[in-house]
PDB file of C-alpha atoms and ligand atoms in Angstrom:
ATOM      1  CA  MET A  36     113.871 153.016 133.386  1.00  0.00           C
ATOM      2  CA  THR A  37     110.919 153.786 135.209  1.00  0.00           C
ATOM      3  CA  GLU A  38     107.589 154.389 134.099  1.00  0.00           C
ATOM      4  CA  HIS A  39     107.266 157.790 134.413  1.00  0.00           C
ATOM      5  CA  ALA A  40     110.647 158.832 133.219  1.00  0.00           C
ATOM      6  CA  TYR A  41     110.083 161.447 130.864  1.00  0.00           C
ATOM      7  CA  HIS A  42     111.856 160.746 127.345  1.00  0.00           C
ATOM      8  CA  CYS A  43     112.774 162.910 124.417  1.00  0.00           C
ATOM      9  CA  GLY A  44     114.097 162.281 120.826  1.00  0.00           C
ATOM     10  CA  PHE A  45     113.923 162.568 117.702  1.00  0.00           C
ATOM     11  CA  VAL A  46     112.286 160.220 114.738  1.00  0.00           C
ATOM     12  CA  ALA A  47     112.690 160.348 111.218  1.00  0.00           C
ATOM     13  CA  ILE A  48     109.969 159.413 109.104  1.00  0.00           C
ATOM     14  CA  VAL A  49     110.345 157.436 105.812  1.00  0.00           C
ATOM     15  CA  GLY A  50     109.036 155.705 103.148  1.00  0.00           C
ATOM     16  CA  ARG A  51     108.416 155.792  99.163  1.00  0.00           C
ATOM     17  CA  PRO A  52     106.566 158.671  97.988  1.00  0.00           C
ATOM     18  CA  ASN A  53     102.704 158.639  98.358  1.00  0.00           C
ATOM     19  CA  VAL A  54     102.619 156.327 101.258  1.00  0.00           C
ATOM     20  CA  GLY A  55     100.903 158.790 103.170  1.00  0.00           C
ATOM     21  CA  LYS A  56     104.198 160.368 105.716  1.00  0.00           C
ATOM     22  CA  SER A  57     103.209 163.981 105.337  1.00  0.00           C
ATOM     23  CA  THR A  58      99.695 163.021 106.112  1.00  0.00           C
ATOM     24  CA  LEU A  59     100.841 160.853 109.248  1.00  0.00           C
ATOM     25  CA  MET A  60     103.649 163.986 110.065  1.00  0.00           C
ATOM     26  CA  ASN A  61     100.246 167.175 110.352  1.00  0.00           C
ATOM     27  CA  HIS A  62      98.251 164.598 111.643  1.00  0.00           C
ATOM     28  CA  LEU A  63     100.840 163.877 114.116  1.00  0.00           C
ATOM     29  CA  ILE A  64     101.529 166.851 115.204  1.00  0.00           C
ATOM     30  CA  GLY A  65      97.911 168.687 114.661  1.00  0.00           C
ATOM     31  CA  GLN A  66      97.818 172.617 115.001  1.00  0.00           C
ATOM     32  CA  LYS A  67     100.605 172.249 117.650  1.00  0.00           C
ATOM     33  CA  VAL A  68     103.978 172.566 115.236  1.00  0.00           C
ATOM     34  CA  SER A  69     106.815 173.551 116.132  1.00  0.00           C
ATOM     35  CA  ILE A  70     108.833 175.531 113.559  1.00  0.00           C
ATOM     36  CA  THR A  71     112.068 174.952 113.155  1.00  0.00           C
ATOM     37  CA  SER A  72     113.619 177.365 115.363  1.00  0.00           C
ATOM     38  CA  LYS A  73     117.090 178.842 115.176  1.00  0.00           C
ATOM     39  CA  LYS A  74     117.873 176.747 118.630  1.00  0.00           C
ATOM     40  CA  ALA A  75     116.815 173.426 116.207  1.00  0.00           C
ATOM     41  CA  GLN A  76     119.537 174.427 113.880  1.00  0.00           C
ATOM     42  CA  THR A  77     122.345 173.612 116.667  1.00  0.00           C
ATOM     43  CA  THR A  78     121.146 170.239 117.578  1.00  0.00           C
ATOM     44  CA  ARG A  79     122.467 167.492 114.727  1.00  0.00           C
ATOM     45  CA  HIS A  80     118.872 167.162 112.881  1.00  0.00           C
ATOM     46  CA  ARG A  81     116.485 169.274 110.913  1.00  0.00           C
ATOM     47  CA  VAL A  82     112.925 169.963 112.966  1.00  0.00           C
ATOM     48  CA  ASN A  83     110.190 169.316 111.056  1.00  0.00           C
ATOM     49  CA  GLY A  84     107.476 168.481 113.966  1.00  0.00           C
ATOM     50  CA  ILE A  85     107.004 168.703 117.386  1.00  0.00           C
ATOM     51  CA  HIS A  86     104.565 166.571 119.554  1.00  0.00           C
ATOM     52  CA  THR A  87     105.308 167.415 123.373  1.00  0.00           C
ATOM     53  CA  GLU A  88     103.128 165.477 125.817  1.00  0.00           C
ATOM     54  CA  ASP A  89     102.827 164.897 129.086  1.00  0.00           C
ATOM     55  CA  ASN A  90     105.953 161.214 129.016  1.00  0.00           C
ATOM     56  CA  ALA A  91     107.209 162.706 126.114  1.00  0.00           C
ATOM     57  CA  GLN A  92     108.196 164.813 123.450  1.00  0.00           C
ATOM     58  CA  PHE A  93     108.945 163.244 120.423  1.00  0.00           C
ATOM     59  CA  ILE A  94     110.825 165.561 117.922  1.00  0.00           C
ATOM     60  CA  PHE A  95     110.332 164.399 113.996  1.00  0.00           C
ATOM     61  CA  VAL A  96     113.074 165.249 111.475  1.00  0.00           C
ATOM     62  CA  ASP A  97     113.882 165.833 107.824  1.00  0.00           C
ATOM     63  CA  THR A  98     116.201 163.249 106.557  1.00  0.00           C
ATOM     64  CA  PRO A  99     118.299 164.729 104.059  1.00  0.00           C
ATOM     65  CA  GLY A 100     118.262 163.456 100.266  1.00  0.00           C
ATOM     66  CA  PHE A 101     114.409 161.868 100.790  1.00  0.00           C
ATOM     67  CA  GLN A 102     112.221 165.067 100.079  1.00  0.00           C
ATOM     68  CA  THR A 103     114.073 165.098  96.507  1.00  0.00           C
ATOM     69  CA  PHE A 104     113.657 161.059  96.630  1.00  0.00           C
ATOM     70  CA  HIS A 105     112.007 159.642  93.562  1.00  0.00           C
ATOM     71  CA  LYS A 106     112.565 156.333  90.958  1.00  0.00           C
ATOM     72  CA  GLY A 107     115.610 156.301  89.836  1.00  0.00           C
ATOM     73  CA  ALA A 108     117.369 159.035  92.019  1.00  0.00           C
ATOM     74  CA  LEU A 109     118.635 156.980  94.358  1.00  0.00           C
ATOM     75  CA  ASN A 110     122.855 157.035  94.274  1.00  0.00           C
ATOM     76  CA  GLU A 111     125.399 156.281  96.450  1.00  0.00           C
ATOM     77  CA  THR A 112     125.575 159.802  97.591  1.00  0.00           C
ATOM     78  CA  LEU A 113     121.944 160.025  98.624  1.00  0.00           C
ATOM     79  CA  ASN A 114     122.466 156.507  99.631  1.00  0.00           C
ATOM     80  CA  LYS A 115     125.058 157.043 102.226  1.00  0.00           C
ATOM     81  CA  SER A 116     123.893 160.753 103.639  1.00  0.00           C
ATOM     82  CA  VAL A 117     119.914 158.800 103.770  1.00  0.00           C
ATOM     83  CA  LYS A 118     121.786 155.828 106.295  1.00  0.00           C
ATOM     84  CA  ASP A 119     124.147 158.281 108.018  1.00  0.00           C
ATOM     85  CA  SER A 120     121.023 160.560 109.218  1.00  0.00           C
ATOM     86  CA  LEU A 121     118.876 157.775 109.765  1.00  0.00           C
ATOM     87  CA  GLY A 122     121.907 155.846 111.510  1.00  0.00           C
ATOM     88  CA  SER A 123     121.853 158.814 113.509  1.00  0.00           C
ATOM     89  CA  VAL A 124     118.241 159.217 115.139  1.00  0.00           C
ATOM     90  CA  ASP A 125     116.430 157.007 118.218  1.00  0.00           C
ATOM     91  CA  CYS A 126     114.198 155.584 115.852  1.00  0.00           C
ATOM     92  CA  VAL A 127     113.206 155.387 112.544  1.00  0.00           C
ATOM     93  CA  LEU A 128     108.845 155.173 111.033  1.00  0.00           C
ATOM     94  CA  PHE A 129     109.105 153.003 107.825  1.00  0.00           C
ATOM     95  CA  ILE A 130     105.585 153.154 106.127  1.00  0.00           C
ATOM     96  CA  LEU A 131     104.074 151.358 104.213  1.00  0.00           C
ATOM     97  CA  GLU A 132     100.330 151.166 102.687  1.00  0.00           C
ATOM     98  CA  ALA A 133      98.552 148.253 103.769  1.00  0.00           C
ATOM     99  CA  MET A 134      98.775 145.306 101.095  1.00  0.00           C
ATOM    100  CA  ARG A 135     101.490 147.153  99.025  1.00  0.00           C
ATOM    101  CA  CYS A 136     105.375 146.401  98.404  1.00  0.00           C
ATOM    102  CA  SER A 137     106.341 147.679  95.470  1.00  0.00           C
ATOM    103  CA  ALA A 138     109.811 147.547  94.334  1.00  0.00           C
ATOM    104  CA  ALA A 139     109.938 151.607  95.427  1.00  0.00           C
ATOM    105  CA  ASP A 140     108.871 150.506  99.080  1.00  0.00           C
ATOM    106  CA  ARG A 141     111.709 148.150  98.674  1.00  0.00           C
ATOM    107  CA  GLU A 142     114.374 150.266  97.477  1.00  0.00           C
ATOM    108  CA  VAL A 143     113.807 152.539 100.406  1.00  0.00           C
ATOM    109  CA  MET A 144     114.051 149.383 102.911  1.00  0.00           C
ATOM    110  CA  ALA A 145     117.467 149.061 101.962  1.00  0.00           C
ATOM    111  CA  LEU A 146     118.282 151.795 103.333  1.00  0.00           C
ATOM    112  CA  LEU A 147     116.814 151.563 106.674  1.00  0.00           C
ATOM    113  CA  PRO A 148     119.758 151.266 109.641  1.00  0.00           C
ATOM    114  CA  LYS A 149     120.118 147.981 111.290  1.00  0.00           C
ATOM    115  CA  HIS A 150     121.682 149.451 114.421  1.00  0.00           C
ATOM    116  CA  THR A 151     118.226 151.177 115.135  1.00  0.00           C
ATOM    117  CA  PRO A 152     114.781 150.934 115.849  1.00  0.00           C
ATOM    118  CA  VAL A 153     112.955 150.603 113.175  1.00  0.00           C
ATOM    119  CA  ILE A 154     109.105 150.798 113.730  1.00  0.00           C
ATOM    120  CA  LEU A 155     106.673 149.085 110.739  1.00  0.00           C
ATOM    121  CA  VAL A 156     103.940 151.101 110.111  1.00  0.00           C
ATOM    122  CA  ILE A 157     101.572 149.781 107.509  1.00  0.00           C
ATOM    123  CA  ASN A 158      99.298 153.152 106.970  1.00  0.00           C
ATOM    124  CA  LYS A 159      95.206 153.474 104.983  1.00  0.00           C
ATOM    125  CA  LEU A 160      94.287 150.829 107.331  1.00  0.00           C
ATOM    126  CA  ASP A 161      90.917 151.910 105.931  1.00  0.00           C
ATOM    127  CA  LYS A 162      90.825 150.623 102.507  1.00  0.00           C
ATOM    128  CA  VAL A 163      91.749 147.090 104.249  1.00  0.00           C
ATOM    129  CA  LYS A 164      88.664 144.541 103.454  1.00  0.00           C
ATOM    130  CA  ASP A 165      90.487 141.415 104.592  1.00  0.00           C
ATOM    131  CA  LYS A 166      92.574 141.162 108.300  1.00  0.00           C
ATOM    132  CA  PHE A 167      93.215 137.736 107.901  1.00  0.00           C
ATOM    133  CA  LEU A 168      94.873 138.566 104.597  1.00  0.00           C
ATOM    134  CA  LEU A 169      96.094 142.076 106.129  1.00  0.00           C
ATOM    135  CA  GLN A 170      97.709 140.159 108.728  1.00  0.00           C
ATOM    136  CA  GLU A 171      99.515 138.410 106.183  1.00  0.00           C
ATOM    137  CA  PHE A 172     100.775 140.763 104.395  1.00  0.00           C
ATOM    138  CA  ILE A 173     102.579 142.400 107.768  1.00  0.00           C
ATOM    139  CA  ASP A 174     104.338 138.820 107.983  1.00  0.00           C
ATOM    140  CA  GLY A 175     105.299 138.878 104.861  1.00  0.00           C
ATOM    141  CA  VAL A 176     107.002 142.369 105.205  1.00  0.00           C
ATOM    142  CA  ARG A 177     108.117 140.831 108.897  1.00  0.00           C
ATOM    143  CA  ALA A 178     110.335 138.568 107.580  1.00  0.00           C
ATOM    144  CA  GLU A 179     112.214 140.341 104.938  1.00  0.00           C
ATOM    145  CA  PHE A 180     113.863 142.873 107.829  1.00  0.00           C
ATOM    146  CA  GLN A 181     114.747 142.817 111.510  1.00  0.00           C
ATOM    147  CA  PHE A 182     111.769 145.540 112.530  1.00  0.00           C
ATOM    148  CA  ALA A 183     111.494 146.750 116.565  1.00  0.00           C
ATOM    149  CA  ASP A 184     107.298 146.305 116.484  1.00  0.00           C
ATOM    150  CA  CYS A 185     104.840 147.122 114.011  1.00  0.00           C
ATOM    151  CA  GLU A 186     101.682 149.314 113.883  1.00  0.00           C
ATOM    152  CA  VAL A 187      98.786 149.231 110.972  1.00  0.00           C
ATOM    153  CA  VAL A 188      97.098 153.243 110.922  1.00  0.00           C
ATOM    154  CA  SER A 189      95.285 155.593 109.617  1.00  0.00           C
ATOM    155  CA  ALA A 190      97.179 158.694 109.053  1.00  0.00           C
ATOM    156  CA  LYS A 191      94.525 160.194 107.331  1.00  0.00           C
ATOM    157  CA  HIS A 192      91.822 158.781 109.537  1.00  0.00           C
ATOM    158  CA  GLY A 193      93.811 159.372 112.638  1.00  0.00           C
ATOM    159  CA  GLN A 194      93.795 156.031 113.769  1.00  0.00           C
ATOM    160  CA  ARG A 195      95.931 153.188 115.960  1.00  0.00           C
ATOM    161  CA  LEU A 196      98.166 157.188 116.105  1.00  0.00           C
ATOM    162  CA  SER A 197      98.468 157.382 120.361  1.00  0.00           C
ATOM    163  CA  GLU A 198      98.884 153.273 119.917  1.00  0.00           C
ATOM    164  CA  LEU A 199     101.938 154.407 117.302  1.00  0.00           C
ATOM    165  CA  LEU A 200     103.071 157.034 119.680  1.00  0.00           C
ATOM    166  CA  ASP A 201     102.766 154.088 122.256  1.00  0.00           C
ATOM    167  CA  LYS A 202     105.669 152.018 121.167  1.00  0.00           C
ATOM    168  CA  VAL A 203     107.923 154.594 119.340  1.00  0.00           C
ATOM    169  CA  ARG A 204     108.067 156.503 123.247  1.00  0.00           C
ATOM    170  CA  PRO A 205     109.727 153.434 125.053  1.00  0.00           C
ATOM    171  CA  HIS A 206     112.473 153.783 121.583  1.00  0.00           C
ATOM    172  CA  LEU A 207     113.804 157.487 122.948  1.00  0.00           C
ATOM    173  CA  PRO A 208     116.217 157.963 125.730  1.00  0.00           C
ATOM    174  CA  GLU A 209     115.563 159.282 129.399  1.00  0.00           C
ATOM    175  CA  SER A 210     115.648 162.900 129.118  1.00  0.00           C
ATOM    176  CA  MET A 211     113.864 166.278 129.446  1.00  0.00           C
ATOM    177  CA  PRO A 212     112.716 168.019 126.838  1.00  0.00           C
ATOM    178  CA  LEU A 213     114.555 169.454 124.630  1.00  0.00           C
ATOM    179  CA  TYR A 214     112.216 172.172 123.803  1.00  0.00           C
ATOM    180  CA  PRO A 215     109.982 174.516 125.632  1.00  0.00           C
ATOM    181  CA  ASP A 216     106.253 174.333 125.901  1.00  0.00           C
ATOM    182  CA  ASP A 217     105.579 176.976 124.969  1.00  0.00           C
ATOM    183  CA  MET A 218     106.935 176.617 121.010  1.00  0.00           C
ATOM    184  CA  VAL A 219     104.479 173.443 120.855  1.00  0.00           C
ATOM    185  CA  THR A 220     101.480 174.646 122.287  1.00  0.00           C
ATOM    186  CA  ASP A 221     100.597 177.857 119.886  1.00  0.00           C
ATOM    187  CA  LYS A 222      98.861 177.731 116.036  1.00  0.00           C
ATOM    188  CA  SER A 223     102.385 177.754 114.984  1.00  0.00           C
ATOM    189  CA  GLU A 224     103.678 179.802 112.063  1.00  0.00           C
ATOM    190  CA  ARG A 225     103.692 176.333 109.372  1.00  0.00           C
ATOM    191  CA  PHE A 226     100.501 176.605 110.767  1.00  0.00           C
ATOM    192  CA  LEU A 227      99.321 180.012 109.474  1.00  0.00           C
ATOM    193  CA  SER A 228     100.930 180.277 106.586  1.00  0.00           C
ATOM    194  CA  ALA A 229      99.387 177.511 104.814  1.00  0.00           C
ATOM    195  CA  GLU A 230      96.080 179.422 106.396  1.00  0.00           C
ATOM    196  CA  ILE A 231      97.303 182.222 103.976  1.00  0.00           C
ATOM    197  CA  VAL A 232      97.175 180.428 101.832  1.00  0.00           C
ATOM    198  CA  ARG A 233      93.400 178.778 101.746  1.00  0.00           C
ATOM    199  CA  GLU A 234      92.602 182.458 102.071  1.00  0.00           C
ATOM    200  CA  LYS A 235      94.155 184.071  99.250  1.00  0.00           C
ATOM    201  CA  LEU A 236      92.674 180.490  97.336  1.00  0.00           C
ATOM    202  CA  PHE A 237      89.162 181.172  98.552  1.00  0.00           C
ATOM    203  CA  ARG A 238      89.465 184.965  96.885  1.00  0.00           C
ATOM    204  CA  TYR A 239      91.311 183.608  93.710  1.00  0.00           C
ATOM    205  CA  LEU A 240      89.341 181.276  92.529  1.00  0.00           C
ATOM    206  CA  GLY A 241      85.793 182.217  94.533  1.00  0.00           C
ATOM    207  CA  GLU A 242      83.352 179.801  92.908  1.00  0.00           C
ATOM    208  CA  GLU A 243      85.826 177.539  90.316  1.00  0.00           C
ATOM    209  CA  LEU A 244      87.536 177.034  93.620  1.00  0.00           C
ATOM    210  CA  PRO A 245      87.864 172.501  92.830  1.00  0.00           C
ATOM    211  CA  TYR A 246      85.915 170.890  95.811  1.00  0.00           C
ATOM    212  CA  GLU A 247      88.750 168.394  96.403  1.00  0.00           C
ATOM    213  CA  MET A 248      91.567 170.697  97.370  1.00  0.00           C
ATOM    214  CA  ASN A 249      93.903 171.234 100.160  1.00  0.00           C
ATOM    215  CA  VAL A 250      96.603 172.672 101.637  1.00  0.00           C
ATOM    216  CA  GLU A 251     100.150 170.824 102.477  1.00  0.00           C
ATOM    217  CA  VAL A 252     103.167 172.860 104.214  1.00  0.00           C
ATOM    218  CA  GLU A 253     106.028 170.298 102.411  1.00  0.00           C
ATOM    219  CA  MET A 254     108.580 172.969 104.340  1.00  0.00           C
ATOM    220  CA  PHE A 255     109.009 175.597 106.748  1.00  0.00           C
ATOM    221  CA  GLU A 256     113.006 175.891 107.544  1.00  0.00           C
ATOM    222  CA  MET A 257     114.689 178.695 108.788  1.00  0.00           C
ATOM    223  CA  ASP A 258     117.713 179.689 106.920  1.00  0.00           C
ATOM    224  CA  GLY A 259     118.862 182.995 109.160  1.00  0.00           C
ATOM    225  CA  ALA A 260     116.448 185.281 109.658  1.00  0.00           C
ATOM    226  CA  LEU A 261     115.004 184.044 105.987  1.00  0.00           C
ATOM    227  CA  ARG A 262     111.742 181.464 105.987  1.00  0.00           C
ATOM    228  CA  ARG A 263     111.256 178.745 103.485  1.00  0.00           C
ATOM    229  CA  ILE A 264     108.505 177.294 102.916  1.00  0.00           C
ATOM    230  CA  HIS A 265     107.341 174.902 100.262  1.00  0.00           C
ATOM    231  CA  ILE A 266     103.048 174.790  99.767  1.00  0.00           C
ATOM    232  CA  ALA A 267     101.529 172.518  97.974  1.00  0.00           C
ATOM    233  CA  ILE A 268      98.037 172.590  97.262  1.00  0.00           C
ATOM    234  CA  LEU A 269      96.564 169.676  96.487  1.00  0.00           C
ATOM    235  CA  VAL A 270      94.056 169.120  93.616  1.00  0.00           C
ATOM    236  CA  ASP A 271      92.056 166.442  93.160  1.00  0.00           C
ATOM    237  CA  LYS A 272      92.588 165.288  88.642  1.00  0.00           C
ATOM    238  CA  ASP A 273      94.888 166.780  86.648  1.00  0.00           C
ATOM    239  CA  ASN A 274      91.990 169.210  84.997  1.00  0.00           C
ATOM    240  CA  GLN A 275      91.713 171.121  87.952  1.00  0.00           C
ATOM    241  CA  LYS A 276      95.318 172.606  87.940  1.00  0.00           C
ATOM    242  CA  PRO A 277      94.851 174.536  84.770  1.00  0.00           C
ATOM    243  CA  ILE A 278      92.267 176.546  86.854  1.00  0.00           C
ATOM    244  CA  VAL A 279      94.224 176.719  90.552  1.00  0.00           C
ATOM    245  CA  ILE A 280      97.218 177.728  87.423  1.00  0.00           C
ATOM    246  CA  GLY A 281      95.284 180.161  85.688  1.00  0.00           C
ATOM    247  CA  LYS A 282      96.629 181.569  81.858  1.00  0.00           C
ATOM    248  CA  GLY A 283     100.389 182.088  81.947  1.00  0.00           C
ATOM    249  CA  GLY A 284     100.338 180.840  85.359  1.00  0.00           C
ATOM    250  CA  GLU A 285      98.887 184.844  86.850  1.00  0.00           C
ATOM    251  CA  LYS A 286      97.029 182.838  89.439  1.00  0.00           C
ATOM    252  CA  LEU A 287      99.092 180.999  90.801  1.00  0.00           C
ATOM    253  CA  LYS A 288     101.787 183.598  90.635  1.00  0.00           C
ATOM    254  CA  LYS A 289      99.388 185.876  92.448  1.00  0.00           C
ATOM    255  CA  ILE A 290      98.359 184.099  95.134  1.00  0.00           C
ATOM    256  CA  SER A 291     101.687 182.835  95.831  1.00  0.00           C
ATOM    257  CA  THR A 292     103.035 186.790  95.547  1.00  0.00           C
ATOM    258  CA  GLU A 293      99.986 187.464  98.250  1.00  0.00           C
ATOM    259  CA  ALA A 294      99.902 185.419 100.230  1.00  0.00           C
ATOM    260  CA  ARG A 295     104.016 185.952 101.107  1.00  0.00           C
ATOM    261  CA  LEU A 296     103.579 189.462 101.296  1.00  0.00           C
ATOM    262  CA  ASP A 297     100.248 188.723 103.847  1.00  0.00           C
ATOM    263  CA  MET A 298     103.515 186.462 105.641  1.00  0.00           C
ATOM    264  CA  GLU A 299     105.999 188.642 106.084  1.00  0.00           C
ATOM    265  CA  LYS A 300     103.717 191.048 107.263  1.00  0.00           C
ATOM    266  CA  LEU A 301     102.388 188.230 109.812  1.00  0.00           C
ATOM    267  CA  PHE A 302     106.026 187.124 110.625  1.00  0.00           C
ATOM    268  CA  ASP A 303     108.037 190.081 110.803  1.00  0.00           C
ATOM    269  CA  GLY A 304     110.640 188.880 108.252  1.00  0.00           C
ATOM    270  CA  LYS A 305     111.721 187.651 104.528  1.00  0.00           C
ATOM    271  CA  VAL A 306     109.857 184.903 103.394  1.00  0.00           C
ATOM    272  CA  PHE A 307     110.802 182.647 100.379  1.00  0.00           C
ATOM    273  CA  LEU A 308     107.824 181.282  98.953  1.00  0.00           C
ATOM    274  CA  GLN A 309     107.519 178.270  96.265  1.00  0.00           C
ATOM    275  CA  VAL A 310     104.273 177.553  95.779  1.00  0.00           C
ATOM    276  CA  TRP A 311     103.023 174.149  93.394  1.00  0.00           C
ATOM    277  CA  VAL A 312      99.693 172.920  92.669  1.00  0.00           C
ATOM    278  CA  LYS A 313      99.843 169.203  92.949  1.00  0.00           C
ATOM    279  CA  VAL A 314      97.744 166.233  91.856  1.00  0.00           C
ATOM    280  CA  LYS A 315      96.985 163.782  95.112  1.00  0.00           C
ATOM    281  CA  SER A 316      97.648 160.902  93.510  1.00  0.00           C
ATOM    282  CA  GLY A 317     100.559 160.015  91.590  1.00  0.00           C
ATOM    283  CA  TRP A 318     104.347 160.673  91.518  1.00  0.00           C
ATOM    284  CA  ALA A 319     104.849 164.262  92.900  1.00  0.00           C
ATOM    285  CA  ASP A 320     107.657 165.075  89.784  1.00  0.00           C
ATOM    286  CA  ASP A 321     106.034 164.765  87.346  1.00  0.00           C
ATOM    287  CA  VAL A 322     103.061 167.187  87.910  1.00  0.00           C
ATOM    288  CA  ARG A 323     104.778 168.971  89.493  1.00  0.00           C
ATOM    289  CA  PHE A 324     103.783 172.908  88.087  1.00  0.00           C
ATOM    290  CA  LEU A 325     107.021 175.162  89.900  1.00  0.00           C
ATOM    291  CA  ARG A 326     106.818 178.624  90.644  1.00  0.00           C
ATOM    292  CA  GLU A 327     109.061 180.108  92.510  1.00  0.00           C
ATOM    293  CA  PHE A 328     109.691 183.420  94.146  1.00  0.00           C
ATOM    294  CA  GLY A 329     113.007 185.160  94.453  1.00  0.00           C
ATOM    295  CA  LEU A 330     112.879 188.566  97.277  1.00  0.00           C
ATOM    296  CA  ASN A 331     112.434 191.461  97.305  1.00  0.00           C
TER     297      ASN A 331
HETATM  298  P1  GDP B 439     103.671 161.312 101.301  1.00  0.00           P
HETATM  299  O1  GDP B 439     103.843 161.661  99.642  1.00  0.00           O
HETATM  300  O2  GDP B 439     104.448 159.828 102.034  1.00  0.00           O
HETATM  301  O3  GDP B 439     104.238 162.227 102.425  1.00  0.00           O
HETATM  302  O4  GDP B 439     102.114 161.118 101.086  1.00  0.00           O
HETATM  303  P2  GDP B 439     100.842 162.195 101.289  1.00  0.00           P
HETATM  304  O5  GDP B 439     101.006 162.293 102.912  1.00  0.00           O
HETATM  305  O6  GDP B 439     100.708 163.043 100.480  1.00  0.00           O
HETATM  306  O7  GDP B 439      99.683 160.983 100.635  1.00  0.00           O
HETATM  307  C1  GDP B 439      99.710 160.747  99.868  1.00  0.00           C
HETATM  308  C2  GDP B 439      98.051 159.982  99.793  1.00  0.00           C
HETATM  309  O8  GDP B 439      97.240 159.032 100.771  1.00  0.00           O
HETATM  310  C3  GDP B 439      97.132 161.614  99.701  1.00  0.00           C
HETATM  311  O9  GDP B 439      95.925 161.390  98.769  1.00  0.00           O
HETATM  312  C4  GDP B 439      96.636 160.996 101.009  1.00  0.00           C
HETATM  313  O10 GDP B 439      95.409 161.030 101.188  1.00  0.00           O
HETATM  314  C5  GDP B 439      96.479 159.525 101.430  1.00  0.00           C
HETATM  315  N1  GDP B 439      96.366 158.615 102.208  1.00  0.00           N
HETATM  316  C6  GDP B 439      97.257 158.992 103.719  1.00  0.00           C
HETATM  317  N2  GDP B 439      97.248 158.266 104.292  1.00  0.00           N
HETATM  318  C7  GDP B 439      95.533 157.868 104.411  1.00  0.00           C
HETATM  319  C8  GDP B 439      95.404 157.013 104.517  1.00  0.00           C
HETATM  320  O11 GDP B 439      95.419 156.415 106.040  1.00  0.00           O
HETATM  321  N3  GDP B 439      94.048 156.547 104.229  1.00  0.00           N
HETATM  322  C9  GDP B 439      93.899 156.815 102.751  1.00  0.00           C
HETATM  323  N4  GDP B 439      92.715 156.255 102.739  1.00  0.00           N
HETATM  324  N5  GDP B 439      94.514 157.615 102.373  1.00  0.00           N
HETATM  325  C10 GDP B 439      95.666 157.939 102.565  1.00  0.00           C
HETATM  326 MG1   MG B 440     105.104 163.998 101.318  1.00  0.00          MG
HETATM  327  K1    K B 441      98.748 167.035 118.712  1.00  0.00           K
END
């Protein structure tokens, strides 16, 4: 393996809800996100995003069954599909929150593949006060599973992400990039779709706009010529949800419908858009208010 060799491969990000998978992913790919194209669907995996560097291309993929993962939802069929897909990527990132390894974390840990390198990623480093206790915590976790490597990061603050990528790179096969550069250099449709929802929120909430609010693209997929887009509006507190949703859901409906129409115009194709409001802390499914919009 020469130092100048180009590496390219598939990376899965796993962990229980709220450890920071989406935040990490968003930071890693930034605006340079590649949408799932027709080409991508010919590969073994569903591509979530691509990060391309001078010497490597990291292709982040979905793990079927993992998006719907929540406590108690795992069963044998799901376990098998998770295991199969984790066994077929080049590298797995297992995310834990610093100083926390709960039963839910261990459920995920039990699904980690034995013959694929798994890197332990300790997230939320910014919340750690005692570095000595952190080292003890890491040693404890590493005693439970044969991790290929370990890195501590703060996904939210973008800290130590290049160090993390440095540890992933050697596990990717020597290969030329699978995706062309032009797919990852522009603002992507994924990024633009979040911008459109953000713009509608500003327009329709005005002064009511909750101070802390994020828009997150949870899924962006091509299904033939149809774009399937799932967007979460993240608010800080439970009592901010009705502000966004409106009476009988009318505000959210308006926001979603207009956003979808804008997207269809911009992308020049049909869009199936789901928008929901989520409170940042807690389990997604408990707080999900879902509106579905069919096709015209
Ligand atoms: P996911 O369910 O694993 O995708 O987790 P999210 O990416 O949605 O993150 C869950 C919560 O943790 C969000 O409120 C994030 O802002 C927060 N979070 C993620 N990374 C960090 C971090 O590095 N530090 C801190 N303090 N919070 C983080
Ligand atoms: Mg997420
Ligand atoms: K990037």
